[in-house]
Amino acid sequence: MDRIDESRPFKPVNIAVLTISDTRTLADDKSGDTLAERVNGAGHHLADRAIVTDDVDQIRRRVTSWIEDPAIEVVITTGGTGVTGRDVTPEALKGLFEKEIEGFGETFRWISFQKIGTSTMQSRAVAGVAGGTYIFGLPGSPGACRDGWDEILKYQLDIRYRPCNFAELLPRLNEGKTPRSG
């Protein structure tokens, strides 16, 4: 049975949030606000936050800078996961992944299906690991960010969640590689 094991101490994770949009600014970024509020509300550290346009090179530059920062353990992006010509987030992120976490997108779409039916097929939510950093790509609506955080990430980034979680694997993501400093 899945649950939070209250006998274990909570350990905050350092998380960066990236909004990918051609039209949003920090003043009107509701999806980024949703994620930032949830990260802080769960007791984690919002290590950084930024907005870039729907451009593969800009997305990769920003995410790579966070991968290279030993203080950032998780990157969550919002936006650019649809099927239009400007939606390039999955391509940008997958180009960085050392390992893809297929189950994240599958689980996100299963959760989303319960709420929006077959429209969930338009989501290309993705996740993976690069340089010892988890990277999660969510759709750009506040509702999708709520679903992704409230139904998946809130639990998987909490080291107390049982039977297992992503947080407990953080120290082992670079096994066989030079350890992260930080």
CSV table of N, CA and C in Angstrom, one decimal:
chain,number,residue,atom,x,y,z
A,1,MET,N,0.8,-1.2,0.0
A,1,MET,CA,0.0,0.0,0.0
A,1,MET,C,0.9,1.2,0.0
A,2,ASP,N,0.5,2.2,-0.8
A,2,ASP,CA,1.3,3.5,-0.9
A,2,ASP,C,0.9,4.4,0.2
A,3,ARG,N,1.9,5.1,0.8
A,3,ARG,CA,1.6,6.0,2.0
A,3,ARG,C,2.8,6.8,2.3
A,4,ILE,N,2.6,7.8,3.2
A,4,ILE,CA,3.7,8.5,3.7
A,4,ILE,C,4.1,7.9,5.1
A,5,ASP,N,5.3,7.5,5.2
A,5,ASP,CA,5.8,6.9,6.4
A,5,ASP,C,6.2,8.0,7.4
A,6,GLU,N,5.4,8.4,8.3
A,6,GLU,CA,5.6,9.5,9.2
A,6,GLU,C,6.8,9.2,10.2
A,7,SER,N,7.2,8.0,10.3
A,7,SER,CA,8.4,7.7,11.2
A,7,SER,C,9.7,8.1,10.6
A,8,ARG,N,9.7,8.4,9.3
A,8,ARG,CA,10.9,8.9,8.6
A,8,ARG,C,10.9,10.4,8.6
A,9,PRO,N,12.1,11.0,8.7
A,9,PRO,CA,12.1,12.5,8.6
A,9,PRO,C,12.0,13.0,7.2
A,10,PHE,N,11.3,14.1,7.0
A,10,PHE,CA,11.2,14.7,5.7
A,10,PHE,C,12.5,15.3,5.3
A,11,LYS,N,12.9,15.2,4.0
A,11,LYS,CA,14.1,15.8,3.5
A,11,LYS,C,13.7,16.7,2.3
A,12,PRO,N,13.9,18.0,2.4
A,12,PRO,CA,13.5,18.9,1.3
A,12,PRO,C,14.5,18.7,0.1
A,13,VAL,N,13.9,18.9,-1.1
A,13,VAL,CA,14.6,18.7,-2.4
A,13,VAL,C,14.7,20.1,-3.0
A,14,ASN,N,15.8,20.4,-3.7
A,14,ASN,CA,16.0,21.7,-4.3
A,14,ASN,C,15.5,21.6,-5.8
A,15,ILE,N,14.5,22.4,-6.1
A,15,ILE,CA,13.8,22.3,-7.3
A,15,ILE,C,13.8,23.6,-8.1
A,16,ALA,N,14.1,23.5,-9.4
A,16,ALA,CA,14.0,24.7,-10.3
A,16,ALA,C,12.7,24.5,-11.2
A,17,VAL,N,12.1,25.6,-11.5
A,17,VAL,CA,10.8,25.6,-12.3
A,17,VAL,C,11.1,26.4,-13.5
A,18,LEU,N,10.8,25.8,-14.7
A,18,LEU,CA,11.0,26.5,-16.0
A,18,LEU,C,9.7,26.5,-16.7
A,19,THR,N,9.2,27.7,-17.0
A,19,THR,CA,8.0,27.9,-17.9
A,19,THR,C,8.5,28.1,-19.3
A,20,ILE,N,7.9,27.4,-20.2
A,20,ILE,CA,8.2,27.5,-21.6
A,20,ILE,C,7.0,28.0,-22.4
A,21,SER,N,7.2,29.3,-22.8
A,21,SER,CA,6.1,30.0,-23.4
A,21,SER,C,6.6,31.2,-24.3
A,22,ASP,N,5.9,31.4,-25.4
A,22,ASP,CA,6.2,32.6,-26.2
A,22,ASP,C,5.5,33.8,-25.7
A,23,THR,N,4.6,33.7,-24.8
A,23,THR,CA,3.7,34.8,-24.4
A,23,THR,C,3.7,35.1,-22.9
A,24,ARG,N,4.2,34.2,-22.0
A,24,ARG,CA,4.1,34.5,-20.6
A,24,ARG,C,5.3,35.3,-20.1
A,25,THR,N,5.0,36.0,-19.0
A,25,THR,CA,6.0,36.7,-18.2
A,25,THR,C,5.9,36.2,-16.7
A,26,LEU,N,6.8,36.6,-15.9
A,26,LEU,CA,6.6,36.2,-14.5
A,26,LEU,C,5.4,36.8,-13.9
A,27,ALA,N,4.9,37.9,-14.4
A,27,ALA,CA,3.7,38.6,-13.9
A,27,ALA,C,2.4,37.8,-14.2
A,28,ASP,N,2.4,37.0,-15.3
A,28,ASP,CA,1.2,36.3,-15.6
A,28,ASP,C,1.4,34.8,-15.8
A,29,ASP,N,2.4,34.3,-15.2
A,29,ASP,CA,2.7,32.9,-15.4
A,29,ASP,C,2.0,32.0,-14.3
A,30,LYS,N,0.7,31.7,-14.6
A,30,LYS,CA,-0.1,31.0,-13.6
A,30,LYS,C,0.4,29.6,-13.4
A,31,SER,N,0.9,28.9,-14.4
A,31,SER,CA,1.4,27.5,-14.3
A,31,SER,C,2.7,27.5,-13.5
A,32,GLY,N,3.6,28.4,-13.7
A,32,GLY,CA,4.8,28.5,-12.9
A,32,GLY,C,4.5,28.8,-11.5
A,33,ASP,N,3.5,29.8,-11.3
A,33,ASP,CA,3.1,30.1,-9.9
A,33,ASP,C,2.5,28.9,-9.2
A,34,THR,N,1.7,28.1,-9.9
A,34,THR,CA,1.1,26.9,-9.3
A,34,THR,C,2.2,25.9,-8.9
A,35,LEU,N,3.2,25.7,-9.7
A,35,LEU,CA,4.3,24.8,-9.3
A,35,LEU,C,5.1,25.4,-8.2
A,36,ALA,N,5.5,26.7,-8.2
A,36,ALA,CA,6.3,27.3,-7.2
A,36,ALA,C,5.5,27.2,-5.8
A,37,GLU,N,4.2,27.5,-5.8
A,37,GLU,CA,3.5,27.4,-4.6
A,37,GLU,C,3.4,26.0,-4.0
A,38,ARG,N,3.3,25.0,-4.9
A,38,ARG,CA,3.3,23.7,-4.4
A,38,ARG,C,4.6,23.2,-3.9
A,39,VAL,N,5.7,23.6,-4.6
A,39,VAL,CA,7.0,23.2,-4.2
A,39,VAL,C,7.3,23.8,-2.8
A,40,ASN,N,7.0,25.1,-2.6
A,40,ASN,CA,7.3,25.7,-1.3
A,40,ASN,C,6.3,25.1,-0.2
A,41,GLY,N,5.0,24.9,-0.6
A,41,GLY,CA,4.0,24.4,0.3
A,41,GLY,C,4.3,23.0,0.8
A,42,ALA,N,5.0,22.2,0.0
A,42,ALA,CA,5.4,20.9,0.4
A,42,ALA,C,6.6,20.9,1.3
A,43,GLY,N,7.3,22.0,1.5
A,43,GLY,CA,8.5,22.1,2.3
A,43,GLY,C,9.8,21.9,1.5
A,44,HIS,N,9.7,21.9,0.2
A,44,HIS,CA,10.9,21.8,-0.6
A,44,HIS,C,11.5,23.2,-0.8
A,45,HIS,N,12.6,23.3,-1.5
A,45,HIS,CA,13.2,24.6,-1.8
A,45,HIS,C,13.1,25.0,-3.3
A,46,LEU,N,12.5,26.1,-3.6
A,46,LEU,CA,12.4,26.6,-4.9
A,46,LEU,C,13.8,27.2,-5.2
A,47,ALA,N,14.7,26.5,-5.8
A,47,ALA,CA,16.1,26.9,-6.0
A,47,ALA,C,16.2,28.0,-7.1
A,48,ASP,N,15.3,27.9,-8.1
A,48,ASP,CA,15.4,28.9,-9.2
A,48,ASP,C,14.1,28.8,-10.0
A,49,ARG,N,13.8,29.9,-10.7
A,49,ARG,CA,12.6,29.9,-11.6
A,49,ARG,C,12.9,30.8,-12.8
A,50,ALA,N,12.5,30.4,-14.0
A,50,ALA,CA,12.8,31.1,-15.2
A,50,ALA,C,11.7,30.9,-16.2
A,51,ILE,N,11.7,31.7,-17.3
A,51,ILE,CA,10.8,31.6,-18.4
A,51,ILE,C,11.7,31.7,-19.7
A,52,VAL,N,11.5,30.7,-20.6
A,52,VAL,CA,12.1,30.8,-21.9
A,52,VAL,C,11.1,30.6,-23.0
A,53,THR,N,11.4,31.0,-24.2
A,53,THR,CA,10.4,30.8,-25.3
A,53,THR,C,10.5,29.3,-25.8
A,54,ASP,N,9.5,29.0,-26.6
A,54,ASP,CA,9.4,27.6,-27.2
A,54,ASP,C,10.5,27.5,-28.2
A,55,ASP,N,11.8,27.3,-27.8
A,55,ASP,CA,12.9,27.2,-28.6
A,55,ASP,C,13.8,26.1,-28.1
A,56,VAL,N,14.1,25.1,-28.8
A,56,VAL,CA,14.9,23.9,-28.4
A,56,VAL,C,16.2,24.4,-27.7
A,57,ASP,N,17.0,25.3,-28.4
A,57,ASP,CA,18.3,25.7,-27.8
A,57,ASP,C,18.1,26.5,-26.5
A,58,GLN,N,17.1,27.3,-26.4
A,58,GLN,CA,16.9,28.1,-25.2
A,58,GLN,C,16.5,27.1,-24.0
A,59,ILE,N,15.6,26.2,-24.3
A,59,ILE,CA,15.2,25.2,-23.3
A,59,ILE,C,16.4,24.4,-22.8
A,60,ARG,N,17.2,23.9,-23.8
A,60,ARG,CA,18.4,23.1,-23.4
A,60,ARG,C,19.4,23.9,-22.6
A,61,ARG,N,19.7,25.1,-23.0
A,61,ARG,CA,20.6,25.9,-22.3
A,61,ARG,C,20.2,26.1,-20.9
A,62,ARG,N,19.0,26.5,-20.7
A,62,ARG,CA,18.5,26.8,-19.3
A,62,ARG,C,18.5,25.5,-18.5
A,63,VAL,N,18.0,24.4,-19.0
A,63,VAL,CA,18.0,23.1,-18.2
A,63,VAL,C,19.4,22.6,-18.0
A,64,THR,N,20.3,22.7,-19.0
A,64,THR,CA,21.6,22.3,-18.8
A,64,THR,C,22.3,23.1,-17.7
A,65,SER,N,22.1,24.4,-17.6
A,65,SER,CA,22.7,25.2,-16.6
A,65,SER,C,22.3,24.7,-15.2
A,66,TRP,N,21.0,24.2,-15.1
A,66,TRP,CA,20.5,23.7,-13.8
A,66,TRP,C,21.1,22.3,-13.6
A,67,ILE,N,21.2,21.5,-14.6
A,67,ILE,CA,21.8,20.1,-14.5
A,67,ILE,C,23.2,20.3,-13.9
A,68,GLU,N,24.0,21.3,-14.4
A,68,GLU,CA,25.4,21.5,-14.0
A,68,GLU,C,25.5,22.1,-12.6
A,69,ASP,N,24.4,22.6,-12.1
A,69,ASP,CA,24.4,23.3,-10.8
A,69,ASP,C,24.2,22.2,-9.7
A,70,PRO,N,25.2,21.9,-8.9
A,70,PRO,CA,25.1,20.8,-7.9
A,70,PRO,C,24.0,21.1,-6.8
A,71,ALA,N,23.6,22.4,-6.7
A,71,ALA,CA,22.5,22.7,-5.7
A,71,ALA,C,21.1,22.4,-6.2
A,72,ILE,N,21.0,22.1,-7.5
A,72,ILE,CA,19.6,21.8,-8.1
A,72,ILE,C,19.5,20.3,-8.3
A,73,GLU,N,18.5,19.7,-7.7
A,73,GLU,CA,18.3,18.2,-7.8
A,73,GLU,C,17.2,17.8,-8.8
A,74,VAL,N,16.2,18.8,-9.0
A,74,VAL,CA,15.1,18.5,-9.8
A,74,VAL,C,14.7,19.7,-10.6
A,75,VAL,N,14.4,19.5,-11.9
A,75,VAL,CA,13.9,20.5,-12.8
A,75,VAL,C,12.5,20.1,-13.2
A,76,ILE,N,11.5,21.1,-13.0
A,76,ILE,CA,10.2,20.8,-13.5
A,76,ILE,C,9.9,21.9,-14.5
A,77,THR,N,9.5,21.5,-15.8
A,77,THR,CA,9.1,22.4,-16.8
A,77,THR,C,7.6,22.4,-17.0
A,78,THR,N,7.1,23.5,-17.5
A,78,THR,CA,5.7,23.6,-17.8
A,78,THR,C,5.5,24.3,-19.1
A,79,GLY,N,4.8,23.6,-20.0
A,79,GLY,CA,4.6,24.2,-21.3
A,79,GLY,C,5.3,23.5,-22.5
A,80,GLY,N,4.8,23.7,-23.7
A,80,GLY,CA,5.4,23.2,-24.9
A,80,GLY,C,5.4,21.7,-25.1
A,81,THR,N,4.4,21.0,-24.4
A,81,THR,CA,4.3,19.6,-24.6
A,81,THR,C,3.2,19.1,-25.5
A,82,GLY,N,2.6,20.0,-26.2
A,82,GLY,CA,1.5,19.7,-27.1
A,82,GLY,C,2.0,19.2,-28.4
A,83,VAL,N,1.2,19.3,-29.5
A,83,VAL,CA,1.5,18.8,-30.8
A,83,VAL,C,1.6,19.8,-31.9
A,84,THR,N,1.5,21.1,-31.5
A,84,THR,CA,1.6,22.1,-32.5
A,84,THR,C,3.1,22.3,-32.9
A,85,GLY,N,3.3,23.1,-34.0
A,85,GLY,CA,4.6,23.4,-34.5
A,85,GLY,C,5.6,24.0,-33.5
A,86,ARG,N,5.1,24.8,-32.5
A,86,ARG,CA,5.9,25.5,-31.6
A,86,ARG,C,6.2,24.6,-30.3
A,87,ASP,N,5.5,23.5,-30.2
A,87,ASP,CA,5.6,22.7,-29.0
A,87,ASP,C,6.8,21.8,-29.2
A,88,VAL,N,8.0,22.2,-28.5
A,88,VAL,CA,9.2,21.4,-28.7
A,88,VAL,C,9.9,21.0,-27.4
A,89,THR,N,9.2,21.1,-26.3
A,89,THR,CA,9.7,20.7,-25.0
A,89,THR,C,10.2,19.3,-25.0
A,90,PRO,N,9.4,18.3,-25.3
A,90,PRO,CA,9.8,16.9,-25.3
A,90,PRO,C,11.1,16.6,-26.1
A,91,GLU,N,11.2,17.2,-27.3
A,91,GLU,CA,12.4,17.0,-28.1
A,91,GLU,C,13.6,17.7,-27.4
A,92,ALA,N,13.4,18.9,-26.8
A,92,ALA,CA,14.5,19.5,-26.1
A,92,ALA,C,15.0,18.7,-24.9
A,93,LEU,N,14.0,18.2,-24.1
A,93,LEU,CA,14.4,17.5,-22.9
A,93,LEU,C,15.0,16.1,-23.2
A,94,LYS,N,14.3,15.4,-24.1
A,94,LYS,CA,14.8,14.0,-24.5
A,94,LYS,C,16.2,14.1,-25.0
A,95,GLY,N,16.6,15.2,-25.6
A,95,GLY,CA,18.0,15.3,-26.1
A,95,GLY,C,19.0,15.4,-25.0
A,96,LEU,N,18.5,15.7,-23.8
A,96,LEU,CA,19.4,15.8,-22.6
A,96,LEU,C,19.4,14.6,-21.8
A,97,PHE,N,18.4,13.8,-21.8
A,97,PHE,CA,18.2,12.6,-20.9
A,97,PHE,C,19.3,11.6,-21.2
A,98,GLU,N,19.8,11.1,-20.0
A,98,GLU,CA,20.7,9.9,-20.1
A,98,GLU,C,19.8,8.7,-19.9
A,99,LYS,N,18.7,8.8,-19.2
A,99,LYS,CA,17.7,7.8,-19.0
A,99,LYS,C,16.3,8.4,-19.0
A,100,GLU,N,15.4,7.9,-19.8
A,100,GLU,CA,14.0,8.4,-19.8
A,100,GLU,C,13.2,7.6,-18.8
A,101,ILE,N,12.3,8.3,-18.1
A,101,ILE,CA,11.3,7.7,-17.2
A,101,ILE,C,10.0,7.6,-17.8
A,102,GLU,N,9.8,6.6,-18.7
A,102,GLU,CA,8.5,6.5,-19.5
A,102,GLU,C,7.3,6.5,-18.6
A,103,GLY,N,7.4,5.8,-17.4
A,103,GLY,CA,6.2,5.7,-16.5
A,103,GLY,C,5.6,7.0,-16.1
A,104,PHE,N,6.5,8.1,-16.1
A,104,PHE,CA,5.9,9.4,-15.7
A,104,PHE,C,4.9,9.9,-16.6
A,105,GLY,N,5.2,9.9,-17.9
A,105,GLY,CA,4.3,10.4,-18.9
A,105,GLY,C,3.0,9.5,-19.0
A,106,GLU,N,3.3,8.2,-18.9
A,106,GLU,CA,2.1,7.2,-18.9
A,106,GLU,C,1.2,7.5,-17.7
A,107,THR,N,1.8,7.7,-16.5
A,107,THR,CA,1.0,7.9,-15.3
A,107,THR,C,0.3,9.2,-15.4
A,108,PHE,N,1.0,10.3,-15.9
A,108,PHE,CA,0.4,11.6,-16.0
A,108,PHE,C,-0.9,11.5,-17.0
A,109,ARG,N,-0.7,10.8,-18.1
A,109,ARG,CA,-1.8,10.7,-19.0
A,109,ARG,C,-3.0,9.9,-18.5
A,110,TRP,N,-2.7,8.9,-17.7
A,110,TRP,CA,-3.7,8.1,-17.0
A,110,TRP,C,-4.5,8.9,-16.0
A,111,ILE,N,-3.8,9.7,-15.2
A,111,ILE,CA,-4.5,10.6,-14.3
A,111,ILE,C,-5.3,11.7,-15.1
A,112,SER,N,-4.7,12.2,-16.1
A,112,SER,CA,-5.4,13.2,-16.9
A,112,SER,C,-6.6,12.7,-17.6
A,113,PHE,N,-6.5,11.4,-18.0
A,113,PHE,CA,-7.7,10.8,-18.7
A,113,PHE,C,-8.9,10.8,-17.8
A,114,GLN,N,-8.7,10.6,-16.5
A,114,GLN,CA,-9.8,10.5,-15.6
A,114,GLN,C,-10.5,11.8,-15.5
A,115,LYS,N,-9.8,12.9,-15.9
A,115,LYS,CA,-10.4,14.3,-15.8
A,115,LYS,C,-10.9,14.9,-17.1
A,116,ILE,N,-10.1,14.6,-18.2
A,116,ILE,CA,-10.4,15.2,-19.5
A,116,ILE,C,-10.6,14.2,-20.6
A,117,GLY,N,-10.6,13.0,-20.3
A,117,GLY,CA,-10.9,12.0,-21.3
A,117,GLY,C,-9.8,11.9,-22.4
A,118,THR,N,-10.2,11.6,-23.6
A,118,THR,CA,-9.2,11.3,-24.6
A,118,THR,C,-8.4,12.6,-25.0
A,119,SER,N,-8.8,13.7,-24.6
A,119,SER,CA,-8.0,14.9,-24.8
A,119,SER,C,-6.6,14.8,-24.3
A,120,THR,N,-6.4,13.9,-23.3
A,120,THR,CA,-5.1,13.7,-22.7
A,120,THR,C,-4.1,13.2,-23.8
A,121,MET,N,-4.5,12.7,-24.9
A,121,MET,CA,-3.6,12.2,-25.9
A,121,MET,C,-2.7,13.4,-26.5
A,122,GLN,N,-3.2,14.6,-26.3
A,122,GLN,CA,-2.5,15.7,-26.8
A,122,GLN,C,-1.3,16.1,-25.9
A,123,SER,N,-1.2,15.5,-24.8
A,123,SER,CA,-0.1,15.8,-23.8
A,123,SER,C,1.1,14.8,-24.1
A,124,ARG,N,2.2,15.4,-24.2
A,124,ARG,CA,3.5,14.7,-24.4
A,124,ARG,C,4.3,14.9,-23.1
A,125,ALA,N,3.7,14.8,-21.9
A,125,ALA,CA,4.5,14.9,-20.7
A,125,ALA,C,5.6,13.9,-20.7
A,126,VAL,N,6.8,14.3,-20.2
A,126,VAL,CA,8.0,13.4,-20.2
A,126,VAL,C,8.8,13.6,-19.0
A,127,ALA,N,9.7,12.7,-18.7
A,127,ALA,CA,10.6,12.8,-17.6
A,127,ALA,C,11.8,12.0,-17.9
A,128,GLY,N,12.9,12.3,-17.2
A,128,GLY,CA,14.2,11.6,-17.4
A,128,GLY,C,15.2,12.1,-16.3
A,129,VAL,N,16.4,11.5,-16.5
A,129,VAL,CA,17.5,11.9,-15.6
A,129,VAL,C,18.7,12.3,-16.5
A,130,ALA,N,19.3,13.4,-16.1
A,130,ALA,CA,20.5,13.8,-16.8
A,130,ALA,C,21.5,14.4,-15.7
A,131,GLY,N,22.7,13.9,-15.7
A,131,GLY,CA,23.7,14.5,-14.8
A,131,GLY,C,23.3,14.4,-13.3
A,132,GLY,N,22.6,13.4,-13.0
A,132,GLY,CA,22.1,13.2,-11.6
A,132,GLY,C,21.0,14.1,-11.2
A,133,THR,N,20.3,14.7,-12.2
A,133,THR,CA,19.2,15.6,-11.9
A,133,THR,C,17.9,15.0,-12.6
A,134,TYR,N,16.8,15.0,-11.8
A,134,TYR,CA,15.5,14.6,-12.4
A,134,TYR,C,15.0,15.8,-13.2
A,135,ILE,N,14.4,15.5,-14.3
A,135,ILE,CA,13.7,16.5,-15.2
A,135,ILE,C,12.3,16.0,-15.5
A,136,PHE,N,11.4,16.8,-15.2
A,136,PHE,CA,10.0,16.5,-15.5
A,136,PHE,C,9.4,17.6,-16.4
A,137,GLY,N,8.8,17.2,-17.5
A,137,GLY,CA,8.1,18.1,-18.4
A,137,GLY,C,6.6,18.0,-18.4
A,138,LEU,N,5.9,19.0,-17.8
A,138,LEU,CA,4.5,19.0,-17.7
A,138,LEU,C,3.9,19.9,-18.8
A,139,PRO,N,2.6,19.7,-19.1
A,139,PRO,CA,1.9,20.6,-20.0
A,139,PRO,C,1.8,22.0,-19.3
A,140,GLY,N,1.4,23.0,-20.1
A,140,GLY,CA,1.4,24.4,-19.7
A,140,GLY,C,0.2,24.9,-19.0
A,141,SER,N,-0.8,24.1,-18.7
A,141,SER,CA,-2.0,24.7,-18.0
A,141,SER,C,-1.8,24.5,-16.5
A,142,PRO,N,-2.4,25.5,-15.7
A,142,PRO,CA,-2.3,25.3,-14.2
A,142,PRO,C,-2.9,24.0,-13.8
A,143,GLY,N,-4.0,23.5,-14.4
A,143,GLY,CA,-4.6,22.2,-14.1
A,143,GLY,C,-3.7,21.1,-14.3
A,144,ALA,N,-3.0,21.1,-15.4
A,144,ALA,CA,-2.0,20.0,-15.6
A,144,ALA,C,-0.9,20.1,-14.6
A,145,CYS,N,-0.4,21.3,-14.2
A,145,CYS,CA,0.6,21.4,-13.2
A,145,CYS,C,0.1,20.9,-11.8
A,146,ARG,N,-1.2,21.2,-11.5
A,146,ARG,CA,-1.8,20.7,-10.3
A,146,ARG,C,-1.8,19.2,-10.3
A,147,ASP,N,-2.3,18.6,-11.4
A,147,ASP,CA,-2.4,17.1,-11.5
A,147,ASP,C,-1.0,16.5,-11.4
A,148,GLY,N,0.0,17.0,-12.1
A,148,GLY,CA,1.3,16.5,-12.1
A,148,GLY,C,2.0,16.5,-10.7
A,149,TRP,N,1.8,17.7,-10.0
A,149,TRP,CA,2.3,17.8,-8.7
A,149,TRP,C,1.5,17.0,-7.7
A,150,ASP,N,0.2,17.3,-7.6
A,150,ASP,CA,-0.6,16.7,-6.5
A,150,ASP,C,-0.8,15.2,-6.6
A,151,GLU,N,-0.7,14.6,-7.8
A,151,GLU,CA,-1.0,13.2,-8.0
A,151,GLU,C,0.3,12.4,-8.2
A,152,ILE,N,1.4,13.0,-8.5
A,152,ILE,CA,2.7,12.3,-8.8
A,152,ILE,C,3.8,12.8,-8.0
A,153,LEU,N,4.2,14.1,-8.4
A,153,LEU,CA,5.5,14.6,-7.8
A,153,LEU,C,5.5,14.8,-6.3
A,154,LYS,N,4.4,15.2,-5.8
A,154,LYS,CA,4.3,15.5,-4.3
A,154,LYS,C,4.7,14.2,-3.6
A,155,TYR,N,4.4,13.1,-4.1
A,155,TYR,CA,4.7,11.8,-3.5
A,155,TYR,C,6.1,11.3,-3.9
A,156,GLN,N,6.4,11.4,-5.1
A,156,GLN,CA,7.7,10.8,-5.6
A,156,GLN,C,8.9,11.6,-5.2
A,157,LEU,N,8.7,12.9,-4.8
A,157,LEU,CA,9.8,13.7,-4.3
A,157,LEU,C,9.8,13.8,-2.8
A,158,ASP,N,9.0,13.0,-2.1
A,158,ASP,CA,9.0,13.0,-0.7
A,158,ASP,C,9.6,11.6,-0.3
A,159,ILE,N,10.8,11.8,0.4
A,159,ILE,CA,11.6,10.6,0.8
A,159,ILE,C,10.8,9.6,1.7
A,160,ARG,N,9.7,10.1,2.3
A,160,ARG,CA,8.9,9.3,3.2
A,160,ARG,C,7.9,8.4,2.5
A,161,TYR,N,7.7,8.6,1.2
A,161,TYR,CA,6.7,7.9,0.5
A,161,TYR,C,7.1,6.4,0.3
A,162,ARG,N,6.1,5.5,0.6
A,162,ARG,CA,6.4,4.1,0.5
A,162,ARG,C,5.4,3.5,-0.5
A,163,PRO,N,5.8,2.5,-1.3
A,163,PRO,CA,6.9,1.6,-1.0
A,163,PRO,C,8.3,2.2,-1.6
A,164,CYS,N,8.2,3.1,-2.5
A,164,CYS,CA,9.5,3.7,-3.0
A,164,CYS,C,9.2,5.1,-3.6
A,165,ASN,N,10.3,5.8,-3.9
A,165,ASN,CA,10.1,7.2,-4.4
A,165,ASN,C,11.4,7.6,-5.1
A,166,PHE,N,11.3,8.6,-5.9
A,166,PHE,CA,12.5,9.2,-6.7
A,166,PHE,C,13.5,9.8,-5.7
A,167,ALA,N,13.0,10.5,-4.6
A,167,ALA,CA,13.8,11.2,-3.7
A,167,ALA,C,14.9,10.3,-3.1
A,168,GLU,N,14.6,9.1,-2.7
A,168,GLU,CA,15.5,8.3,-2.1
A,168,GLU,C,16.6,7.8,-3.0
A,169,LEU,N,16.4,7.9,-4.3
A,169,LEU,CA,17.4,7.5,-5.3
A,169,LEU,C,18.3,8.6,-5.7
A,170,LEU,N,18.1,9.9,-5.3
A,170,LEU,CA,18.9,11.0,-5.7
A,170,LEU,C,20.4,10.7,-5.4
A,171,PRO,N,20.8,10.2,-4.3
A,171,PRO,CA,22.3,10.0,-4.1
A,171,PRO,C,22.9,8.9,-5.0
A,172,ARG,N,22.0,8.1,-5.6
A,172,ARG,CA,22.5,7.0,-6.5
A,172,ARG,C,22.4,7.3,-8.0
A,173,LEU,N,21.9,8.4,-8.4
A,173,LEU,CA,21.7,8.7,-9.8
A,173,LEU,C,23.0,8.7,-10.6
A,174,ASN,N,24.1,9.1,-10.0
A,174,ASN,CA,25.3,9.1,-10.7
A,174,ASN,C,26.3,8.0,-10.3
A,175,GLU,N,25.7,6.9,-9.9
A,175,GLU,CA,26.6,5.7,-9.6
A,175,GLU,C,27.4,5.4,-10.8
A,176,GLY,N,28.7,5.2,-10.5
A,176,GLY,CA,29.6,4.8,-11.6
A,176,GLY,C,30.2,6.1,-12.3
A,177,LYS,N,29.8,7.2,-11.8
A,177,LYS,CA,30.2,8.5,-12.4
A,177,LYS,C,30.9,9.3,-11.3
A,178,THR,N,31.5,10.4,-11.6
A,178,THR,CA,32.1,11.3,-10.6
A,178,THR,C,31.0,11.8,-9.8
A,179,PRO,N,31.0,11.8,-8.4
A,179,PRO,CA,29.9,12.2,-7.6
A,179,PRO,C,29.7,13.7,-7.7
A,180,ARG,N,28.5,14.2,-7.6
A,180,ARG,CA,28.2,15.6,-7.5
A,180,ARG,C,28.8,16.2,-6.3
A,181,SER,N,29.2,17.4,-6.4
A,181,SER,CA,29.6,18.2,-5.2
A,181,SER,C,28.5,19.1,-4.8
A,182,GLY,N,28.2,19.1,-3.6
A,182,GLY,CA,27.1,20.0,-3.2
A,182,GLY,C,26.2,19.4,-2.2
